[in-house]
PDB file of C-alpha atoms in Angstrom:
ATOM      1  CA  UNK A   1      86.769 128.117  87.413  1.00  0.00           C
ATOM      2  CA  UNK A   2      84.501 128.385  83.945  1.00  0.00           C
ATOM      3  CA  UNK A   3      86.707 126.260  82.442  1.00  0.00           C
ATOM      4  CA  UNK A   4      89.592 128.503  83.020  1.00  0.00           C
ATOM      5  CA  UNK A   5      92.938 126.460  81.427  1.00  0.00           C
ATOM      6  CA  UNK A   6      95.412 129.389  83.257  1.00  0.00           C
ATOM      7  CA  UNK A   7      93.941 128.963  86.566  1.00  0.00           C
ATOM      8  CA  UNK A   8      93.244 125.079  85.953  1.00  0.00           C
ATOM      9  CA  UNK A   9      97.412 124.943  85.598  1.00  0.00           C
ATOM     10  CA  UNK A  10      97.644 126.821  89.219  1.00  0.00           C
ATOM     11  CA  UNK A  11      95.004 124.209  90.395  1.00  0.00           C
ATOM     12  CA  UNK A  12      97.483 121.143  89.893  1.00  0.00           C
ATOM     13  CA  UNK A  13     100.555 123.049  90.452  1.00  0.00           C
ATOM     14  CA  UNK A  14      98.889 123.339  94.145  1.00  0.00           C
ATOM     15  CA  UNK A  15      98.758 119.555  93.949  1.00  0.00           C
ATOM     16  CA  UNK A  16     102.108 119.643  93.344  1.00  0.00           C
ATOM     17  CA  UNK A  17     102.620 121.532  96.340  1.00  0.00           C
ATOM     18  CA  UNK A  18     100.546 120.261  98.172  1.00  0.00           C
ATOM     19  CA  UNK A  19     102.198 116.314  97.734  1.00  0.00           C
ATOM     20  CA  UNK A  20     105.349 117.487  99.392  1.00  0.00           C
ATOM     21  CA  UNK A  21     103.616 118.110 103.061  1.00  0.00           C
ATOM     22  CA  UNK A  22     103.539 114.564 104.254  1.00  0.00           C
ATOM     23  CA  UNK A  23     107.016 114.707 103.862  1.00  0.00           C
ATOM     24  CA  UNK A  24     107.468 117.323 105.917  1.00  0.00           C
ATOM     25  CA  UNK A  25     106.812 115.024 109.436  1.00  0.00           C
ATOM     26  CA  UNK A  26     109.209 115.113 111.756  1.00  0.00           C
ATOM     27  CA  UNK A  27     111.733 112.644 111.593  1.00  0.00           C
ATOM     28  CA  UNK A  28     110.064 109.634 112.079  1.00  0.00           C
ATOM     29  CA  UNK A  29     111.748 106.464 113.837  1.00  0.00           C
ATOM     30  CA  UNK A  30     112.446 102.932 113.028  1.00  0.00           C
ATOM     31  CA  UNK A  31     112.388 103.487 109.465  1.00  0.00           C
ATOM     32  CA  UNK A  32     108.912 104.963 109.337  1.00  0.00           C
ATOM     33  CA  UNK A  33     107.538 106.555 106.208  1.00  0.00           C
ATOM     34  CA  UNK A  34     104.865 109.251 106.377  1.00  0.00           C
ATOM     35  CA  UNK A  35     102.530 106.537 104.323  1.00  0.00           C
ATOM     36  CA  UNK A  36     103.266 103.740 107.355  1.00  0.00           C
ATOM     37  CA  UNK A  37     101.980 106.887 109.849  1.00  0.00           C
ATOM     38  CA  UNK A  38      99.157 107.643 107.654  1.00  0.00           C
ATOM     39  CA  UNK A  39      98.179 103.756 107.884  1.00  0.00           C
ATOM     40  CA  UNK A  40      98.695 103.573 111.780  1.00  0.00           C
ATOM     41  CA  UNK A  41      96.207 106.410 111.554  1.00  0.00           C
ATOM     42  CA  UNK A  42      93.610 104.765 110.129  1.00  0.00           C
ATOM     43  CA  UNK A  43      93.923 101.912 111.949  1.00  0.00           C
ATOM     44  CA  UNK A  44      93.490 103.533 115.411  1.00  0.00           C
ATOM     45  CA  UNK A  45      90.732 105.996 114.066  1.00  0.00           C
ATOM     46  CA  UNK A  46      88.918 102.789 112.930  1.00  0.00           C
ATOM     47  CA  UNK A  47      84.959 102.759 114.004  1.00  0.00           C
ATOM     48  CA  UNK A  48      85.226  99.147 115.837  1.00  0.00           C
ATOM     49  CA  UNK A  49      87.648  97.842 117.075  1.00  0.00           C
ATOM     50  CA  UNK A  50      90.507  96.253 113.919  1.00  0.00           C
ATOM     51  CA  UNK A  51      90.076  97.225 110.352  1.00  0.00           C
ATOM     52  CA  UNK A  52      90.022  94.869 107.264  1.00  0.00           C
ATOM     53  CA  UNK A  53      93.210  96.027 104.869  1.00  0.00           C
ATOM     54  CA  UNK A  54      90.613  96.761 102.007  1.00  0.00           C
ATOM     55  CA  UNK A  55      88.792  99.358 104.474  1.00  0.00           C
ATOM     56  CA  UNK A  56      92.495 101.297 104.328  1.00  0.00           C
ATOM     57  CA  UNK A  57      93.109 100.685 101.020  1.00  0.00           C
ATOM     58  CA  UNK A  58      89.583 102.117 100.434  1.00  0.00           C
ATOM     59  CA  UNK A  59      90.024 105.434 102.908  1.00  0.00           C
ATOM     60  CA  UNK A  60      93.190 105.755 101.213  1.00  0.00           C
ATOM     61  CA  UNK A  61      92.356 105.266  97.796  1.00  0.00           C
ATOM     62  CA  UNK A  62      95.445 103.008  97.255  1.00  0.00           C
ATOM     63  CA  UNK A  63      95.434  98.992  96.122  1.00  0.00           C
ATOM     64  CA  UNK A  64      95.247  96.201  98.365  1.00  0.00           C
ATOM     65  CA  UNK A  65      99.011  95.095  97.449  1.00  0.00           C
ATOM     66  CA  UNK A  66     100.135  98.374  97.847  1.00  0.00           C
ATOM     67  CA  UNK A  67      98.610  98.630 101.657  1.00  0.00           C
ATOM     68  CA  UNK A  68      99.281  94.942 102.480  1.00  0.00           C
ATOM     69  CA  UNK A  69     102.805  95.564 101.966  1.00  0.00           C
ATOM     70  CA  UNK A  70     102.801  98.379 104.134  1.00  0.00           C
ATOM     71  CA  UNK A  71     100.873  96.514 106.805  1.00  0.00           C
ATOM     72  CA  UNK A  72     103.418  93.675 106.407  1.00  0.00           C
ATOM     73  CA  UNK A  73     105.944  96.419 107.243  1.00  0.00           C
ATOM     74  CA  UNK A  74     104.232  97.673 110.444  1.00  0.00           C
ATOM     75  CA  UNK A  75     103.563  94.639 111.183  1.00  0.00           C
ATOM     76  CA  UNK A  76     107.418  93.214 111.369  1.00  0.00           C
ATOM     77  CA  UNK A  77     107.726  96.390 113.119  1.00  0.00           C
ATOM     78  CA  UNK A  78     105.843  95.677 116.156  1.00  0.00           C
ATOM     79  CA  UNK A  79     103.546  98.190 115.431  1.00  0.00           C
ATOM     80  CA  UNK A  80     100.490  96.719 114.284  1.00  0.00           C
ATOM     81  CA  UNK A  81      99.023  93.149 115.114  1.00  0.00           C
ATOM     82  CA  UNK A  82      96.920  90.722 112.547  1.00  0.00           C
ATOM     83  CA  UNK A  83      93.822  88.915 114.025  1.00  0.00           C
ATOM     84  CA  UNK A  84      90.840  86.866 112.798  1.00  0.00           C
ATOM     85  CA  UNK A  85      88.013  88.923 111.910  1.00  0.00           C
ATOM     86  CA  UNK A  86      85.494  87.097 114.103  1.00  0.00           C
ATOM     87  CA  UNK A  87      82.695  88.559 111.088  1.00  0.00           C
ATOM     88  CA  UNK A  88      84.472  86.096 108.536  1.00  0.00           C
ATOM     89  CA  UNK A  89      87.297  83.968 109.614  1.00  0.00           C
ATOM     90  CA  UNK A  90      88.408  84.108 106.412  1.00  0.00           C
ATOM     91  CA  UNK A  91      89.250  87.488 106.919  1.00  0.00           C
ATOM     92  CA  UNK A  92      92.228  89.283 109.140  1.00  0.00           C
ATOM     93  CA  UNK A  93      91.496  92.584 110.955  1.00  0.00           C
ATOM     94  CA  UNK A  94      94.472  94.973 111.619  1.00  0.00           C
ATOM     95  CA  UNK A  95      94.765  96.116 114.924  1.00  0.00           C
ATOM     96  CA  UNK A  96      97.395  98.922 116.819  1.00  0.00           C
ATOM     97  CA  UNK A  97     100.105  97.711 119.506  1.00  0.00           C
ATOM     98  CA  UNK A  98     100.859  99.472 122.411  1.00  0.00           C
ATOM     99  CA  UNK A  99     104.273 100.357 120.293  1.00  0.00           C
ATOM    100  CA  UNK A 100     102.063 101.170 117.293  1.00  0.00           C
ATOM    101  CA  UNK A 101      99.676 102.946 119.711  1.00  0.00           C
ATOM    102  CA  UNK A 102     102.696 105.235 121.058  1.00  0.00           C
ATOM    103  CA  UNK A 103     103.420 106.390 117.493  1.00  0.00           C
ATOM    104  CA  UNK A 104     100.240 107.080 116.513  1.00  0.00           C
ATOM    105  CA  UNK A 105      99.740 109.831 119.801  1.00  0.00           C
ATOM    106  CA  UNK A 106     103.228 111.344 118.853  1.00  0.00           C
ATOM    107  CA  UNK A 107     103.381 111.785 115.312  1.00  0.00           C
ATOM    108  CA  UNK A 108      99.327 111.882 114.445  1.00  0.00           C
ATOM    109  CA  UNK A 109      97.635 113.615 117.915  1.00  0.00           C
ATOM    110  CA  UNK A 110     100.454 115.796 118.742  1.00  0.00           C
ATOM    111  CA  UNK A 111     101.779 116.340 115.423  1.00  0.00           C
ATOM    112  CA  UNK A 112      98.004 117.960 114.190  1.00  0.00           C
ATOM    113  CA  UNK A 113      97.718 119.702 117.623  1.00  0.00           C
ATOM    114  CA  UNK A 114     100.968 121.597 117.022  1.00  0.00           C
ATOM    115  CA  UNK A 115      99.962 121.472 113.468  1.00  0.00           C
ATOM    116  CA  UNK A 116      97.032 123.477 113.845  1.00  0.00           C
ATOM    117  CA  UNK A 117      98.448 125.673 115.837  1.00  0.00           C
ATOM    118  CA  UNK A 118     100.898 126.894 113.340  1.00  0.00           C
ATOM    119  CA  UNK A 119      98.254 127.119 110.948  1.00  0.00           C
ATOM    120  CA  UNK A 120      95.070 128.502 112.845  1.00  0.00           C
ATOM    121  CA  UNK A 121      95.254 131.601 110.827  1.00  0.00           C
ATOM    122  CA  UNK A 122      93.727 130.245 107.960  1.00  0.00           C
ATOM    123  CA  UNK A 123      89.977 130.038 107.689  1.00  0.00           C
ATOM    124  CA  UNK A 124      87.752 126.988 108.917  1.00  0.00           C
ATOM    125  CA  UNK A 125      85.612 127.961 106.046  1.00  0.00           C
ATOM    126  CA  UNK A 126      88.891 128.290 103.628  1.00  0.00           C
ATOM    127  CA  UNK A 127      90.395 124.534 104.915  1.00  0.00           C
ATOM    128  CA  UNK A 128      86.486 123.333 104.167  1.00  0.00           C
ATOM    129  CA  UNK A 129      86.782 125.110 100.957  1.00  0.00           C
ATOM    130  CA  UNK A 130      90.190 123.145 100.109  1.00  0.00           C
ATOM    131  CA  UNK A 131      89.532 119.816 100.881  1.00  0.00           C
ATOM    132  CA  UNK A 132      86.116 120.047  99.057  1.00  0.00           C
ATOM    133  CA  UNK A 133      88.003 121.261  95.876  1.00  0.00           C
ATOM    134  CA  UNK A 134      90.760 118.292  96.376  1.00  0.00           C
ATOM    135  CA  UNK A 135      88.349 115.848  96.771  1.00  0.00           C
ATOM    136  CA  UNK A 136      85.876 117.018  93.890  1.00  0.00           C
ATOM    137  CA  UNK A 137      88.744 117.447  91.620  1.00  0.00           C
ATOM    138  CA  UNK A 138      90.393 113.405  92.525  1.00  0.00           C
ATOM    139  CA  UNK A 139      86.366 112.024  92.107  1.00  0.00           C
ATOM    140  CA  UNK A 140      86.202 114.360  88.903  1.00  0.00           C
ATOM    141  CA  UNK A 141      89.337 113.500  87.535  1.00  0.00           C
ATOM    142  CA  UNK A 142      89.795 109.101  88.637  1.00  0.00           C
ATOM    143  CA  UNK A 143      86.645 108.856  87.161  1.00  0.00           C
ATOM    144  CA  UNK A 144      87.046 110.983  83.958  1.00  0.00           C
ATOM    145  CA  UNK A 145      90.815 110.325  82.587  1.00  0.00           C
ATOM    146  CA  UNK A 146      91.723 112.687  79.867  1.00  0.00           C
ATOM    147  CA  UNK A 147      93.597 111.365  76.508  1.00  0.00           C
ATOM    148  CA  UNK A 148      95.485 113.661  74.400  1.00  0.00           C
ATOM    149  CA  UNK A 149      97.561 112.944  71.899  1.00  0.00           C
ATOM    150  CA  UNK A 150      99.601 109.691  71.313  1.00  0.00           C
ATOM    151  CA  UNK A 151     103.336 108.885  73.295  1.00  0.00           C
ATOM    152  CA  UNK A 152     104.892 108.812  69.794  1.00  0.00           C
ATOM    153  CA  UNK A 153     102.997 111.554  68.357  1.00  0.00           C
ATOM    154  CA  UNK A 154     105.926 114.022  66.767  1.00  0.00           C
ATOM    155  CA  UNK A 155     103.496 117.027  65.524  1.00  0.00           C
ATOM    156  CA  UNK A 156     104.080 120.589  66.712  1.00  0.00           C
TER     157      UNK A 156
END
């Protein structure tokens, strides 16, 4: 990009863009929200068996209160089950129901089956290409915040 400020401004339009997807699920039941579907996710793609809420939080670069109240949600939902994390019993892992379970194969499995589908005409190497550029541009940017001017600066 050199430093490029026109096609910088195309950059975060695409981000723009690019925000609206989740909301394009499918209609999602029980009062789901694409970010509840994105949690079930990483619950059942967790590496052993229950995941701590700061481990989603984390993956999801989002705050613990934020994600606990999600889980909370799921959770009155059926959809996902609290347990003692048998590492630290001061701890609670978060693990999928069978109801949660069911959600997660229809609107995470089947939905990026079909998904890819529709889009296999796009590059592997052009996909790799994008998520590199998302995530160096997040790491880049969280760690770097820009300040310009004042909130009640009036100049011209």
């Amino acid at each position: 990009m050199a430093g490029n400020p026109e096609l910088t401004k195309q950059l975060i339009d695409s981000f723009h863009l690019a925000k609206k997807i989740p909301g394009m699920l499918p209609e999602l039941p029980n009062h789901l929200t694409p970010r509840h579907v994105h949690i079930l996710d990483h619950v059942c793609q967790a590496k052993e068996p229950g995941i701590r809420i700061s481990e989603i939080a984390k993956q999801m670069h989002s705050t613990m209160p934020s994600i606990t109240k999600m889980v909370s949600e799921l959770e009155e939902k059926g959809l996902v089950e609290k347990s003692r994390d048998p590492k630290d019993r001061r701890a609670f892992t978060i693990h999928a129901a069978p109801s949660g379970l069911k959600i997660y194969r229809i609107y995470v499995e089947e939905y990026y089956q079909r998904l890819a589908a529709l889009l296999k005409e796009i590059p592997e190497e052009d996909i790799r290409t994008a998520v590199r550029v998302i995530q160096t541009a997040y790491d880049r940017m969280s760690r770097n915040p820009i300040q310009i001017g004042s909130p009640n600066s009036t100049e011209n």
